[in-house]
Short mmCIF file of C-alpha atoms in Angstrom, two decimals:
data_model
loop_
_atom_site.label_atom_id
_atom_site.label_comp_id
_atom_site.label_asym_id
_atom_site.label_seq_id
_atom_site.Cartn_x
_atom_site.Cartn_y
_atom_site.Cartn_z
CA MET A 65 -8.78 -65.63 -12.35
CA SER A 66 -5.70 -63.60 -11.50
CA ALA A 67 -2.22 -65.07 -11.22
CA ILE A 68 -1.91 -63.43 -7.78
CA SER A 69 -3.94 -65.35 -5.22
CA ASN A 70 -2.91 -63.37 -2.12
CA PRO A 71 -4.75 -59.98 -2.02
CA ALA A 72 -1.91 -58.46 0.03
CA LEU A 73 0.39 -58.83 -2.96
CA VAL A 74 -1.83 -56.84 -5.34
CA PRO A 75 -0.10 -53.50 -6.06
CA PRO A 76 -1.93 -50.23 -5.31
CA GLY A 77 -4.37 -49.48 -8.09
CA GLY A 78 -5.03 -53.15 -8.74
CA LEU A 79 -3.67 -55.24 -11.55
CA GLN A 80 -2.68 -53.32 -14.67
CA PRO A 81 -3.61 -54.62 -18.12
CA PRO A 82 -0.65 -55.66 -20.27
CA ALA A 83 1.19 -52.94 -22.18
CA VAL A 84 -0.41 -51.85 -25.45
CA GLY A 85 2.67 -52.78 -27.43
CA GLY A 86 2.59 -56.37 -26.19
CA PRO A 87 5.05 -58.30 -24.05
CA GLY A 88 8.12 -57.30 -26.11
CA SER A 89 7.35 -53.58 -26.06
CA SER A 90 9.75 -51.33 -24.15
CA SER A 91 7.21 -48.58 -23.42
CA PRO A 92 5.30 -48.85 -20.14
CA ALA A 93 1.53 -49.04 -20.08
CA THR A 94 -0.05 -45.62 -19.60
CA PRO A 95 -3.55 -45.32 -18.13
CA ALA A 96 -6.09 -43.67 -20.39
CA GLY A 97 -6.14 -39.90 -19.96
CA ALA A 98 -2.68 -39.69 -18.35
CA SER A 99 -0.37 -37.29 -20.12
CA GLY A 100 2.89 -38.13 -18.35
CA ALA A 101 3.44 -34.52 -17.23
CA ALA A 102 2.95 -33.71 -13.55
CA GLU A 103 0.20 -31.27 -12.70
CA ALA A 104 1.65 -27.86 -11.94
CA GLY A 105 0.65 -26.37 -8.59
CA PRO A 106 2.13 -24.73 -5.55
CA SER A 107 4.69 -26.74 -3.63
CA PHE A 108 3.96 -27.82 -0.07
CA ALA A 109 6.42 -25.22 1.27
CA ASP A 110 4.66 -22.46 -0.67
CA ALA A 111 1.26 -23.57 0.62
CA LEU A 112 2.60 -23.64 4.18
CA LYS A 113 3.96 -20.09 3.87
CA GLN A 114 0.63 -18.89 2.48
CA ALA A 115 -1.12 -20.48 5.44
CA GLY A 116 0.77 -18.07 7.68
CA GLY A 117 3.38 -20.40 9.14
CA SER A 118 6.29 -18.16 10.07
CA THR A 119 5.19 -14.93 8.39
CA GLN A 120 2.63 -14.05 11.09
CA GLN A 121 3.84 -11.27 13.37
CA LEU A 122 4.59 -11.88 17.04
CA GLN A 123 2.17 -10.57 19.64
CA PHE A 124 3.03 -9.67 23.24
CA SER A 125 0.62 -10.36 26.09
CA ARG A 126 -0.04 -7.57 28.59
CA HIS A 127 1.97 -9.50 31.15
CA ALA A 128 4.94 -9.78 28.77
CA LEU A 129 4.81 -6.06 27.93
CA ALA A 130 4.76 -5.20 31.64
CA ARG A 131 7.77 -7.48 32.24
CA VAL A 132 9.69 -5.96 29.33
CA GLN A 133 9.07 -2.42 30.56
CA ARG A 134 9.69 -3.12 34.24
CA ARG A 135 12.88 -5.08 33.61
CA GLY A 136 14.24 -2.67 30.99
CA ILE A 137 14.58 -5.31 28.26
CA GLU A 138 15.62 -3.79 24.92
CA LEU A 139 13.51 -4.95 21.96
CA ASP A 140 15.19 -3.68 18.81
CA ALA A 141 14.48 -4.92 15.28
CA SER A 142 17.33 -7.42 15.41
CA THR A 143 16.12 -8.97 18.68
CA LEU A 144 12.52 -9.18 17.44
CA GLY A 145 13.67 -10.73 14.16
CA ARG A 146 15.71 -13.41 15.94
CA LEU A 147 12.85 -14.05 18.36
CA SER A 148 10.42 -14.49 15.47
CA GLU A 149 12.88 -16.81 13.70
CA GLY A 150 13.23 -18.88 16.88
CA VAL A 151 9.46 -19.17 17.20
CA GLY A 152 9.30 -20.29 13.57
CA ARG A 153 11.91 -22.97 14.23
CA ALA A 154 9.96 -24.17 17.27
CA ALA A 155 6.78 -24.29 15.20
CA SER A 156 8.49 -26.34 12.50
CA LYS A 157 9.27 -28.98 15.16
CA GLY A 158 5.68 -29.08 16.42
CA SER A 159 6.24 -27.17 19.67
CA ARG A 160 3.32 -25.65 21.55
CA ASP A 161 5.01 -23.57 24.26
CA SER A 162 8.68 -22.75 23.93
CA LEU A 163 11.46 -20.95 25.76
CA VAL A 164 13.35 -18.82 23.23
CA LEU A 165 16.72 -17.43 24.33
CA VAL A 166 17.94 -14.29 22.54
CA ASP A 167 21.17 -12.67 23.78
CA GLY A 168 20.66 -13.70 27.40
CA THR A 169 16.98 -12.77 27.48
CA ALA A 170 14.46 -15.61 27.88
CA PHE A 171 11.07 -15.36 26.22
CA VAL A 172 8.31 -17.89 26.96
CA VAL A 173 6.17 -18.06 23.83
CA SER A 174 2.90 -19.72 22.91
CA VAL A 175 4.01 -21.03 19.53
CA SER A 176 0.56 -21.86 18.15
CA ASN A 177 -0.68 -18.26 18.35
CA ARG A 178 2.80 -16.63 18.25
CA THR A 179 2.27 -14.75 21.52
CA VAL A 180 5.07 -13.90 23.95
CA ILE A 181 3.80 -14.83 27.41
CA THR A 182 6.66 -13.47 29.51
CA ALA A 183 10.21 -12.16 29.25
CA VAL A 184 13.10 -12.51 31.70
CA GLY A 185 16.39 -10.64 31.42
CA SER A 186 19.69 -12.33 32.29
CA GLU A 187 19.95 -10.45 35.62
CA HIS A 188 16.59 -11.90 36.76
CA MET A 189 17.18 -15.49 35.62
CA LYS A 190 19.10 -16.70 38.66
CA ASP A 191 17.24 -19.54 40.42
CA ASN A 192 14.34 -19.35 37.93
CA VAL A 193 12.59 -22.52 36.80
CA PHE A 194 10.70 -22.38 33.51
CA THR A 195 7.66 -24.67 33.55
CA ASN A 196 4.95 -25.59 31.05
CA ILE A 197 7.26 -25.53 28.04
CA ASP A 198 7.92 -28.37 25.62
CA SER A 199 10.98 -26.96 23.86
CA ALA A 200 13.82 -24.48 24.11
CA VAL A 201 15.36 -22.56 21.19
CA ILE A 202 18.61 -20.60 21.22
CA ALA A 203 18.14 -17.90 18.62
#
């Protein structure tokens, strides 16, 4: 019978047999087949990037494209890069629908599929209420 009578006190993996060198040995017991070296593999961050986390390109809905054109919103490479970075930051926090502010322009984005739903320039933001968002990012 084991010296530990309470099953809640048994360490994960059960009770280990005594060390091979005996009670006075300074080397820890090593399970058979264990080499001591960690298995090499991709890190979690690398696996997440490969899964398409923040490297997937932004899409614009037809509605968003119409708003951008009608309101004369400039979308240069810098703005798109900051918008994409903001969407990535929202995704890392678990957001689903986010308001991303870039230089006074507000973009409502579906974070899960990286699609811009609508865009509002600073001159059209007065008295606007943004609904159905769970986060806001200033990029």
